[in-house]
PDB file of C-alpha atoms and ligand atoms in Angstrom:
ATOM      1  CA  UNK A 222       9.067 -31.045   5.268  1.00 67.00           C
ATOM      2  CA  UNK A 223       6.270 -32.833   7.128  1.00 69.00           C
ATOM      3  CA  UNK A 224       3.282 -33.803   5.005  1.00 76.00           C
ATOM      4  CA  UNK A 225       0.306 -31.725   6.092  1.00 87.00           C
ATOM      5  CA  UNK A 226      -3.013 -32.136   4.315  1.00 93.00           C
ATOM      6  CA  UNK A 227      -3.779 -29.167   2.021  1.00 96.00           C
ATOM      7  CA  UNK A 228      -6.904 -27.329   3.225  1.00 97.00           C
ATOM      8  CA  UNK A 229      -9.339 -25.304   1.203  1.00 97.00           C
ATOM      9  CA  UNK A 230      -9.114 -21.551   1.902  1.00 98.00           C
ATOM     10  CA  UNK A 231     -11.291 -18.727   0.559  1.00 98.00           C
ATOM     11  CA  UNK A 232      -9.978 -15.403  -0.717  1.00 98.00           C
ATOM     12  CA  UNK A 233     -11.461 -12.522   1.318  1.00 98.00           C
ATOM     13  CA  UNK A 234      -9.233  -9.759  -0.062  1.00 98.00           C
ATOM     14  CA  UNK A 235      -6.835  -9.251  -2.983  1.00 98.00           C
ATOM     15  CA  UNK A 236      -5.345  -5.772  -3.295  1.00 97.00           C
ATOM     16  CA  UNK A 237      -2.240  -3.990  -4.433  1.00 97.00           C
ATOM     17  CA  UNK A 238      -0.028  -3.186  -1.421  1.00 96.00           C
ATOM     18  CA  UNK A 239       3.139  -1.862  -3.143  1.00 95.00           C
ATOM     19  CA  UNK A 240       4.457  -1.569  -6.694  1.00 94.00           C
ATOM     20  CA  UNK A 241       4.205  -5.096  -8.147  1.00 96.00           C
ATOM     21  CA  UNK A 242       3.105  -6.626  -4.834  1.00 98.00           C
ATOM     22  CA  UNK A 243      -0.385  -7.821  -3.975  1.00 98.00           C
ATOM     23  CA  UNK A 244      -1.808  -8.841  -0.620  1.00 98.00           C
ATOM     24  CA  UNK A 245      -3.955 -11.945  -0.476  1.00 98.00           C
ATOM     25  CA  UNK A 246      -6.104 -12.492   2.590  1.00 98.00           C
ATOM     26  CA  UNK A 247      -7.306 -16.073   3.072  1.00 98.00           C
ATOM     27  CA  UNK A 248      -9.615 -17.815   5.564  1.00 98.00           C
ATOM     28  CA  UNK A 249     -10.409 -21.524   5.978  1.00 98.00           C
ATOM     29  CA  UNK A 250     -13.301 -22.191   3.579  1.00 97.00           C
ATOM     30  CA  UNK A 251     -15.086 -24.548   5.995  1.00 95.00           C
ATOM     31  CA  UNK A 252     -15.248 -21.947   8.780  1.00 94.00           C
ATOM     32  CA  UNK A 253     -13.044 -24.086  11.033  1.00 95.00           C
ATOM     33  CA  UNK A 254     -10.296 -22.352  13.043  1.00 95.00           C
ATOM     34  CA  UNK A 255      -7.032 -21.389  11.400  1.00 97.00           C
ATOM     35  CA  UNK A 256      -4.021 -23.613  12.105  1.00 97.00           C
ATOM     36  CA  UNK A 257      -1.629 -22.546  14.864  1.00 97.00           C
ATOM     37  CA  UNK A 258       1.513 -20.939  13.432  1.00 98.00           C
ATOM     38  CA  UNK A 259       4.585 -19.023  14.549  1.00 97.00           C
ATOM     39  CA  UNK A 260       5.613 -15.649  13.149  1.00 97.00           C
ATOM     40  CA  UNK A 261       8.087 -16.228  10.306  1.00 98.00           C
ATOM     41  CA  UNK A 262       6.569 -19.485   9.037  1.00 98.00           C
ATOM     42  CA  UNK A 263       5.308 -20.040   5.480  1.00 98.00           C
ATOM     43  CA  UNK A 264       2.591 -21.989   3.676  1.00 98.00           C
ATOM     44  CA  UNK A 265       2.432 -23.740   0.319  1.00 98.00           C
ATOM     45  CA  UNK A 266      -0.200 -22.051  -1.832  1.00 98.00           C
ATOM     46  CA  UNK A 267      -1.767 -24.406  -4.391  1.00 98.00           C
ATOM     47  CA  UNK A 268      -3.606 -22.987  -7.390  1.00 98.00           C
ATOM     48  CA  UNK A 269      -6.144 -25.354  -8.929  1.00 95.00           C
ATOM     49  CA  UNK A 270      -7.379 -26.131 -12.404  1.00 95.00           C
ATOM     50  CA  UNK A 271     -11.131 -25.837 -13.063  1.00 91.00           C
ATOM     51  CA  UNK A 272     -11.462 -29.627 -12.469  1.00 93.00           C
ATOM     52  CA  UNK A 273      -9.949 -29.268  -8.959  1.00 90.00           C
ATOM     53  CA  UNK A 274      -6.558 -30.790  -9.754  1.00 94.00           C
ATOM     54  CA  UNK A 275      -3.543 -28.809  -8.592  1.00 96.00           C
ATOM     55  CA  UNK A 276      -2.099 -26.566 -11.349  1.00 97.00           C
ATOM     56  CA  UNK A 277       1.023 -25.496  -9.399  1.00 98.00           C
ATOM     57  CA  UNK A 278       2.157 -24.569  -5.892  1.00 98.00           C
ATOM     58  CA  UNK A 279       4.670 -22.175  -4.345  1.00 98.00           C
ATOM     59  CA  UNK A 280       5.827 -21.119  -0.851  1.00 98.00           C
ATOM     60  CA  UNK A 281       4.677 -17.854   0.756  1.00 98.00           C
ATOM     61  CA  UNK A 282       5.484 -16.482   4.180  1.00 98.00           C
ATOM     62  CA  UNK A 283       2.576 -15.526   6.398  1.00 98.00           C
ATOM     63  CA  UNK A 284       2.832 -11.738   6.751  1.00 98.00           C
ATOM     64  CA  UNK A 285       0.389 -11.147   9.597  1.00 98.00           C
ATOM     65  CA  UNK A 286       1.265 -11.880  13.226  1.00 97.00           C
ATOM     66  CA  UNK A 287      -0.371 -14.763  15.100  1.00 97.00           C
ATOM     67  CA  UNK A 288      -1.044 -12.473  18.085  1.00 95.00           C
ATOM     68  CA  UNK A 289      -3.111 -10.161  15.857  1.00 94.00           C
ATOM     69  CA  UNK A 290      -4.770 -12.818  13.702  1.00 89.00           C
ATOM     70  CA  UNK A 291      -8.498 -12.515  13.025  1.00 94.00           C
ATOM     71  CA  UNK A 292      -8.568 -16.099  11.760  1.00 96.00           C
ATOM     72  CA  UNK A 293      -7.115 -15.154   8.388  1.00 98.00           C
ATOM     73  CA  UNK A 294      -3.633 -15.284   6.883  1.00 98.00           C
ATOM     74  CA  UNK A 295      -2.160 -12.485   4.792  1.00 98.00           C
ATOM     75  CA  UNK A 296       0.281 -13.317   2.000  1.00 98.00           C
ATOM     76  CA  UNK A 297       2.281 -10.502   0.345  1.00 98.00           C
ATOM     77  CA  UNK A 298       3.255 -11.705  -3.119  1.00 98.00           C
ATOM     78  CA  UNK A 299       5.652 -10.036  -5.552  1.00 98.00           C
ATOM     79  CA  UNK A 300       4.685 -10.429  -9.201  1.00 98.00           C
ATOM     80  CA  UNK A 301       7.351 -12.437 -11.023  1.00 97.00           C
ATOM     81  CA  UNK A 302       6.491 -15.277 -13.414  1.00 97.00           C
ATOM     82  CA  UNK A 303       3.485 -17.381 -14.417  1.00 97.00           C
ATOM     83  CA  UNK A 304       2.494 -18.525 -10.943  1.00 98.00           C
ATOM     84  CA  UNK A 305       2.303 -15.104  -9.343  1.00 98.00           C
ATOM     85  CA  UNK A 306       0.533 -13.549 -12.331  1.00 98.00           C
ATOM     86  CA  UNK A 307      -2.086 -16.272 -12.131  1.00 98.00           C
ATOM     87  CA  UNK A 308      -2.436 -15.836  -8.343  1.00 98.00           C
ATOM     88  CA  UNK A 309      -2.972 -12.111  -8.839  1.00 98.00           C
ATOM     89  CA  UNK A 310      -6.152 -12.894 -10.800  1.00 98.00           C
ATOM     90  CA  UNK A 311      -7.770 -14.521  -7.753  1.00 98.00           C
ATOM     91  CA  UNK A 312     -11.004 -12.799  -6.784  1.00 98.00           C
ATOM     92  CA  UNK A 313     -12.838 -12.509  -3.467  1.00 98.00           C
ATOM     93  CA  UNK A 314     -14.771 -15.778  -2.997  1.00 98.00           C
ATOM     94  CA  UNK A 315     -12.350 -17.909  -5.048  1.00 97.00           C
ATOM     95  CA  UNK A 316     -10.812 -20.896  -3.316  1.00 97.00           C
ATOM     96  CA  UNK A 317      -7.214 -22.152  -3.167  1.00 98.00           C
ATOM     97  CA  UNK A 318      -5.490 -24.918  -1.251  1.00 98.00           C
ATOM     98  CA  UNK A 319      -3.160 -24.014   1.600  1.00 98.00           C
ATOM     99  CA  UNK A 320      -0.706 -26.451   3.119  1.00 97.00           C
ATOM    100  CA  UNK A 321       1.290 -25.756   6.254  1.00 97.00           C
ATOM    101  CA  UNK A 322       2.485 -24.006   8.301  1.00 98.00           C
ATOM    102  CA  UNK A 323       6.121 -24.853   7.646  1.00 98.00           C
ATOM    103  CA  UNK A 324       9.524 -23.467   8.485  1.00 97.00           C
ATOM    104  CA  UNK A 325      12.025 -22.893  11.254  1.00 96.00           C
ATOM    105  CA  UNK A 326      12.659 -19.230  10.516  1.00 97.00           C
ATOM    106  CA  UNK A 327      11.019 -18.145  13.795  1.00 97.00           C
ATOM    107  CA  UNK A 328      12.067 -15.921  16.650  1.00 94.00           C
ATOM    108  CA  UNK A 329      14.035 -17.166  19.646  1.00 88.00           C
ATOM    109  CA  UNK A 330      13.308 -15.953  23.137  1.00 79.00           C
ATOM    110  CA  UNK A 331      16.646 -14.925  24.549  1.00 72.00           C
ATOM    111  CA  UNK A 332      18.129 -11.798  23.002  1.00 79.00           C
ATOM    112  CA  UNK A 333      17.646  -8.415  24.634  1.00 87.00           C
ATOM    113  CA  UNK A 334      17.965  -6.795  21.219  1.00 94.00           C
ATOM    114  CA  UNK A 335      16.747  -8.146  17.898  1.00 97.00           C
ATOM    115  CA  UNK A 336      18.045  -6.807  14.598  1.00 98.00           C
ATOM    116  CA  UNK A 337      16.017  -7.557  11.474  1.00 98.00           C
ATOM    117  CA  UNK A 338      17.568  -7.244   8.034  1.00 98.00           C
ATOM    118  CA  UNK A 339      15.251  -7.486   5.028  1.00 98.00           C
ATOM    119  CA  UNK A 340      15.440  -6.832   1.311  1.00 98.00           C
ATOM    120  CA  UNK A 341      12.625  -6.696  -1.218  1.00 97.00           C
ATOM    121  CA  UNK A 342       9.740  -9.065  -0.590  1.00 98.00           C
ATOM    122  CA  UNK A 343      11.908 -10.697   2.121  1.00 98.00           C
ATOM    123  CA  UNK A 344      10.091  -8.290   4.430  1.00 98.00           C
ATOM    124  CA  UNK A 345       7.086 -10.680   4.731  1.00 98.00           C
ATOM    125  CA  UNK A 346       8.259 -13.082   7.482  1.00 98.00           C
ATOM    126  CA  UNK A 347      10.161 -10.233   9.163  1.00 98.00           C
ATOM    127  CA  UNK A 348       6.995  -8.116   9.259  1.00 98.00           C
ATOM    128  CA  UNK A 349       5.114 -10.936  10.967  1.00 98.00           C
ATOM    129  CA  UNK A 350       7.913 -11.422  13.520  1.00 98.00           C
ATOM    130  CA  UNK A 351       8.143  -7.716  14.197  1.00 98.00           C
ATOM    131  CA  UNK A 352       4.407  -7.286  14.746  1.00 98.00           C
ATOM    132  CA  UNK A 353       4.288 -10.394  16.917  1.00 97.00           C
ATOM    133  CA  UNK A 354       7.167  -9.184  19.092  1.00 96.00           C
ATOM    134  CA  UNK A 355       5.754  -5.674  19.508  1.00 97.00           C
ATOM    135  CA  UNK A 356       2.242  -7.011  20.198  1.00 96.00           C
ATOM    136  CA  UNK A 357       3.526  -9.178  23.030  1.00 93.00           C
ATOM    137  CA  UNK A 358       6.354  -6.899  24.232  1.00 95.00           C
ATOM    138  CA  UNK A 359       5.605  -3.268  23.277  1.00 97.00           C
ATOM    139  CA  UNK A 360       8.906  -2.014  24.747  1.00 96.00           C
ATOM    140  CA  UNK A 361      11.038  -4.520  22.815  1.00 96.00           C
ATOM    141  CA  UNK A 362      14.407  -3.301  21.540  1.00 97.00           C
ATOM    142  CA  UNK A 363      14.321  -3.944  17.770  1.00 98.00           C
ATOM    143  CA  UNK A 364      16.150  -2.463  14.808  1.00 98.00           C
ATOM    144  CA  UNK A 365      14.884  -3.087  11.261  1.00 98.00           C
ATOM    145  CA  UNK A 366      17.071  -2.250   8.257  1.00 98.00           C
ATOM    146  CA  UNK A 367      14.972  -2.701   5.110  1.00 98.00           C
ATOM    147  CA  UNK A 368      16.477  -2.356   1.645  1.00 97.00           C
ATOM    148  CA  UNK A 369      14.746  -1.852  -1.720  1.00 96.00           C
ATOM    149  CA  UNK A 370      15.713  -0.579  -5.144  1.00 94.00           C
ATOM    150  CA  UNK A 371      12.701   1.741  -5.575  1.00 93.00           C
ATOM    151  CA  UNK A 372      10.668   3.811  -3.129  1.00 93.00           C
ATOM    152  CA  UNK A 373       7.434   2.289  -4.487  1.00 92.00           C
ATOM    153  CA  UNK A 374       8.684  -1.262  -3.748  1.00 93.00           C
ATOM    154  CA  UNK A 375       8.749  -0.767   0.045  1.00 96.00           C
ATOM    155  CA  UNK A 376       5.981  -3.118   1.133  1.00 98.00           C
ATOM    156  CA  UNK A 377       4.231  -2.230   4.442  1.00 97.00           C
ATOM    157  CA  UNK A 378       6.115   1.107   4.505  1.00 96.00           C
ATOM    158  CA  UNK A 379       3.324   3.101   6.148  1.00 95.00           C
ATOM    159  CA  UNK A 380       2.665   0.347   8.660  1.00 97.00           C
ATOM    160  CA  UNK A 381       6.369   0.156   9.573  1.00 98.00           C
ATOM    161  CA  UNK A 382       6.567   3.937  10.021  1.00 97.00           C
ATOM    162  CA  UNK A 383       3.476   3.831  12.217  1.00 98.00           C
ATOM    163  CA  UNK A 384       4.989   1.066  14.371  1.00 98.00           C
ATOM    164  CA  UNK A 385       8.195   3.089  14.798  1.00 98.00           C
ATOM    165  CA  UNK A 386       6.104   6.096  15.805  1.00 98.00           C
ATOM    166  CA  UNK A 387       4.205   4.075  18.377  1.00 98.00           C
ATOM    167  CA  UNK A 388       6.997   1.934  19.855  1.00 98.00           C
ATOM    168  CA  UNK A 389       9.959   3.859  21.247  1.00 97.00           C
ATOM    169  CA  UNK A 390      12.190   0.763  21.323  1.00 97.00           C
ATOM    170  CA  UNK A 391      11.688   0.042  17.616  1.00 98.00           C
ATOM    171  CA  UNK A 392      13.984   1.768  15.085  1.00 98.00           C
ATOM    172  CA  UNK A 393      13.070   1.509  11.430  1.00 98.00           C
ATOM    173  CA  UNK A 394      15.618   2.382   8.737  1.00 97.00           C
ATOM    174  CA  UNK A 395      14.688   2.218   5.053  1.00 97.00           C
ATOM    175  CA  UNK A 396      17.656   1.948   2.674  1.00 96.00           C
ATOM    176  CA  UNK A 397      17.155   2.821  -0.975  1.00 95.00           C
ATOM    177  CA  UNK A 398      19.599   1.302  -3.483  1.00 94.00           C
ATOM    178  CA  UNK A 399      18.167   2.998  -6.596  1.00 92.00           C
ATOM    179  CA  UNK A 400      17.677   6.647  -7.490  1.00 87.00           C
ATOM    180  CA  UNK A 401      14.772   8.943  -6.656  1.00 83.00           C
ATOM    181  CA  UNK A 402      14.019  12.567  -7.498  1.00 79.00           C
ATOM    182  CA  UNK A 403      11.867  12.913  -4.385  1.00 80.00           C
ATOM    183  CA  UNK A 404      13.245  13.855  -0.978  1.00 84.00           C
ATOM    184  CA  UNK A 405      14.341  10.699   0.825  1.00 87.00           C
ATOM    185  CA  UNK A 406      14.857  10.605   4.560  1.00 87.00           C
ATOM    186  CA  UNK A 407      16.217   7.053   4.775  1.00 91.00           C
ATOM    187  CA  UNK A 408      19.643   5.717   3.907  1.00 93.00           C
ATOM    188  CA  UNK A 409      20.923   5.553   0.348  1.00 94.00           C
ATOM    189  CA  UNK A 410      22.881   2.695  -1.198  1.00 93.00           C
ATOM    190  CA  UNK A 411      23.395  -0.904  -0.178  1.00 95.00           C
ATOM    191  CA  UNK A 412      23.574  -1.639   3.516  1.00 96.00           C
ATOM    192  CA  UNK A 413      27.314  -1.752   4.179  1.00 96.00           C
ATOM    193  CA  UNK A 414      29.260  -1.966   7.408  1.00 97.00           C
ATOM    194  CA  UNK A 415      29.217   1.819   7.882  1.00 96.00           C
ATOM    195  CA  UNK A 416      25.410   2.008   7.628  1.00 97.00           C
ATOM    196  CA  UNK A 417      25.025  -1.128   9.727  1.00 97.00           C
ATOM    197  CA  UNK A 418      27.228   0.180  12.567  1.00 97.00           C
ATOM    198  CA  UNK A 419      25.426   3.514  12.539  1.00 97.00           C
ATOM    199  CA  UNK A 420      22.234   1.806  13.744  1.00 97.00           C
ATOM    200  CA  UNK A 421      23.517  -1.270  15.548  1.00 97.00           C
ATOM    201  CA  UNK A 422      25.706  -0.513  18.538  1.00 93.00           C
ATOM    202  CA  UNK A 423      27.397  -3.515  20.181  1.00 94.00           C
ATOM    203  CA  UNK A 424      26.562  -5.884  17.277  1.00 96.00           C
ATOM    204  CA  UNK A 425      27.727  -8.966  19.182  1.00 95.00           C
ATOM    205  CA  UNK A 426      24.973  -8.450  21.780  1.00 94.00           C
ATOM    206  CA  UNK A 427      21.996  -8.969  19.438  1.00 96.00           C
ATOM    207  CA  UNK A 428      20.157 -11.738  17.627  1.00 97.00           C
ATOM    208  CA  UNK A 429      19.675 -11.349  13.875  1.00 98.00           C
ATOM    209  CA  UNK A 430      16.893 -12.250  11.429  1.00 98.00           C
ATOM    210  CA  UNK A 431      17.816 -11.940   7.758  1.00 98.00           C
ATOM    211  CA  UNK A 432      15.513 -12.427   4.775  1.00 98.00           C
ATOM    212  CA  UNK A 433      15.919 -11.530   1.106  1.00 98.00           C
ATOM    213  CA  UNK A 434      17.745 -12.649  -2.025  1.00 97.00           C
ATOM    214  CA  UNK A 435      20.863 -14.784  -1.530  1.00 98.00           C
ATOM    215  CA  UNK A 436      23.335 -12.002  -2.389  1.00 97.00           C
ATOM    216  CA  UNK A 437      21.734  -9.783   0.257  1.00 98.00           C
ATOM    217  CA  UNK A 438      21.752 -12.489   2.943  1.00 98.00           C
ATOM    218  CA  UNK A 439      25.322 -13.533   2.083  1.00 98.00           C
ATOM    219  CA  UNK A 440      26.565  -9.930   2.068  1.00 98.00           C
ATOM    220  CA  UNK A 441      24.942  -9.054   5.390  1.00 98.00           C
ATOM    221  CA  UNK A 442      26.182 -12.298   6.963  1.00 98.00           C
ATOM    222  CA  UNK A 443      29.723 -11.203   6.029  1.00 98.00           C
ATOM    223  CA  UNK A 444      29.162  -7.863   7.727  1.00 98.00           C
ATOM    224  CA  UNK A 445      27.856  -9.579  10.858  1.00 98.00           C
ATOM    225  CA  UNK A 446      30.931 -11.803  10.941  1.00 98.00           C
ATOM    226  CA  UNK A 447      33.294  -8.872  10.610  1.00 97.00           C
ATOM    227  CA  UNK A 448      31.421  -7.160  13.464  1.00 97.00           C
ATOM    228  CA  UNK A 449      32.108 -10.099  15.779  1.00 97.00           C
ATOM    229  CA  UNK A 450      28.680 -11.753  15.635  1.00 97.00           C
ATOM    230  CA  UNK A 451      28.649 -15.525  16.062  1.00 97.00           C
ATOM    231  CA  UNK A 452      26.404 -16.068  13.048  1.00 97.00           C
ATOM    232  CA  UNK A 453      25.930 -19.808  13.631  1.00 97.00           C
ATOM    233  CA  UNK A 454      24.202 -19.045  16.909  1.00 95.00           C
ATOM    234  CA  UNK A 455      22.940 -15.489  16.587  1.00 96.00           C
ATOM    235  CA  UNK A 456      21.812 -15.232  12.943  1.00 97.00           C
ATOM    236  CA  UNK A 457      18.605 -16.788  11.569  1.00 97.00           C
ATOM    237  CA  UNK A 458      18.165 -16.693   7.803  1.00 98.00           C
ATOM    238  CA  UNK A 459      15.622 -17.294   5.054  1.00 98.00           C
ATOM    239  CA  UNK A 460      16.492 -16.822   1.396  1.00 98.00           C
ATOM    240  CA  UNK A 461      13.972 -16.205  -1.398  1.00 96.00           C
TER     241      UNK A 461
HETATM  242  C1  LIG B 637      10.207 -20.206   2.375  1.00 91.67           C
HETATM  243  C2  LIG B 637       9.814 -19.309   1.241  1.00 91.67           C
HETATM  244  C3  LIG B 637       8.988 -18.231   1.476  1.00 91.67           C
HETATM  245  C4  LIG B 637       8.619 -17.355   0.446  1.00 91.67           C
HETATM  246  N1  LIG B 637       7.827 -16.294   0.713  1.00 91.67           N
HETATM  247  C5  LIG B 637       7.492 -15.448  -0.282  1.00 91.67           C
HETATM  248  C6  LIG B 637       6.668 -14.305  -0.015  1.00 91.67           C
HETATM  249  O1  LIG B 637       6.251 -14.059   1.122  1.00 91.67           O
HETATM  250  N2  LIG B 637       6.369 -13.488  -1.059  1.00 91.67           N
HETATM  251  C7  LIG B 637       6.817 -13.716  -2.344  1.00 91.67           C
HETATM  252  O2  LIG B 637       6.499 -12.954  -3.250  1.00 91.67           O
HETATM  253  N3  LIG B 637       7.610 -14.811  -2.601  1.00 91.67           N
HETATM  254  C8  LIG B 637       7.926 -15.666  -1.630  1.00 91.67           C
HETATM  255  N4  LIG B 637       8.692 -16.760  -1.908  1.00 91.67           N
HETATM  256  C9  LIG B 637       9.050 -17.042  -3.325  1.00 91.67           C
HETATM  257  C10 LIG B 637       7.891 -17.852  -3.980  1.00 91.67           C
HETATM  258  O3  LIG B 637       7.831 -19.155  -3.410  1.00 91.67           O
HETATM  259  C11 LIG B 637       8.085 -18.083  -5.484  1.00 91.67           C
HETATM  260  O4  LIG B 637       9.379 -18.589  -5.719  1.00 91.67           O
HETATM  261  C12 LIG B 637       7.899 -16.855  -6.321  1.00 91.67           C
HETATM  262  O5  LIG B 637       6.688 -16.193  -6.011  1.00 91.67           O
HETATM  263  C13 LIG B 637       7.952 -17.322  -7.783  1.00 91.67           C
HETATM  264  O6  LIG B 637       6.988 -16.678  -8.539  1.00 91.67           O
HETATM  265  P1  LIG B 637       6.803 -17.004 -10.079  1.00 91.67           P
HETATM  266  O7  LIG B 637       5.574 -16.337 -10.532  1.00 91.67           O
HETATM  267  O8  LIG B 637       8.088 -16.682 -10.807  1.00 91.67           O
HETATM  268  O9  LIG B 637       6.596 -18.557 -10.028  1.00 91.67           O
HETATM  269  P2  LIG B 637       7.066 -19.632 -11.092  1.00 91.67           P
HETATM  270  O10 LIG B 637       8.510 -19.926 -10.905  1.00 91.67           O
HETATM  271  O11 LIG B 637       6.556 -19.231 -12.457  1.00 91.67           O
HETATM  272  O12 LIG B 637       6.184 -20.891 -10.639  1.00 91.67           O
HETATM  273  C14 LIG B 637       6.122 -21.434  -9.349  1.00 91.67           C
HETATM  274  C15 LIG B 637       5.621 -22.868  -9.519  1.00 91.67           C
HETATM  275  O13 LIG B 637       4.589 -22.951 -10.459  1.00 91.67           O
HETATM  276  C16 LIG B 637       4.959 -23.821 -11.538  1.00 91.67           C
HETATM  277  N5  LIG B 637       4.470 -23.231 -12.822  1.00 91.67           N
HETATM  278  C17 LIG B 637       4.739 -21.994 -13.263  1.00 91.67           C
HETATM  279  N6  LIG B 637       4.178 -21.823 -14.467  1.00 91.67           N
HETATM  280  C18 LIG B 637       3.537 -22.951 -14.779  1.00 91.67           C
HETATM  281  C19 LIG B 637       2.787 -23.382 -15.889  1.00 91.67           C
HETATM  282  N7  LIG B 637       2.550 -22.584 -16.927  1.00 91.67           N
HETATM  283  N8  LIG B 637       2.248 -24.632 -15.856  1.00 91.67           N
HETATM  284  C20 LIG B 637       2.466 -25.436 -14.797  1.00 91.67           C
HETATM  285  N9  LIG B 637       3.187 -25.092 -13.706  1.00 91.67           N
HETATM  286  C21 LIG B 637       3.721 -23.879 -13.701  1.00 91.67           C
HETATM  287  C22 LIG B 637       6.461 -23.878 -11.514  1.00 91.67           C
HETATM  288  O14 LIG B 637       6.937 -25.067 -12.079  1.00 91.67           O
HETATM  289  C23 LIG B 637       6.719 -23.826 -10.050  1.00 91.67           C
HETATM  290  O15 LIG B 637       6.520 -25.074  -9.422  1.00 91.67           O
HETATM  291  C24 LIG B 637       9.086 -17.616  -0.874  1.00 91.67           C
HETATM  292  C25 LIG B 637       9.907 -18.732  -1.119  1.00 91.67           C
HETATM  293  C26 LIG B 637      10.283 -19.543  -0.073  1.00 91.67           C
HETATM  294  C27 LIG B 637      11.178 -20.713  -0.379  1.00 91.67           C
END
């Protein structure tokens, strides 16, 4: 990872965006322009002690698309351990250090169809890629299969439904692995080969972007292989 100087950013928004997920909007504190980044890249977020020394840092994908950026970055952070619980306490006006952008999990140019496979908070880089692609190519042929255990954990659910409504070439499929008493119009259960083939015709003709926990990415990679996809060339992956 190249060494990039951490820059001071100011919190302009911190709000709950799904069950156990908060959205942190950050702008450069000195008013200078935001760095140039590609959809899918991440930053290192540094939280500081009162004396300015760095308390701890962790990686977060940039959830908003460069093409739609208003000079801020949006991070969607799932509450887990100490770091994320401390980050959740950040208030508008607080400052943090941001280092980056980093990462090679970015979209290629060539495929006629792009299939995005996300689980849990792994939606963040995928969401940025999706918005970027649709902002620059509104007719793009994209399928998103997005898996979560609970209905309330689907981050950006309304936004994804609105994008599917607006863009005829974009198909959005939510897959719920847990139970719900409410009516559910998406798929149920883990994404297996049957569900996958239902939405992805001619699998070998697409490029793939996978992000989620390692068991999800490994499982879906196996399905791609058994569907004749050359995963070394056609599949791009990020695990977290
Ligand atoms: C490329 C990439 C992109 C990612 N994107 C996202 C994303 O978009 N959204 C998301 O939610 N997650 C994302 N993650 C996961 C994220 O980086 C963290 O792993 C996750 O948020 C861990 O949260 P935590 O609260 O359990 O952190 P912890 O594991 O508690 O801590 C993270 C860091 O803080 C230090 N730390 C924790 N507690 C203390 C303490 N008391 N004193 C001193 N140091 C401490 C740890 O040593 C560690 O270095 C991404 C990971 C990667 C690799």
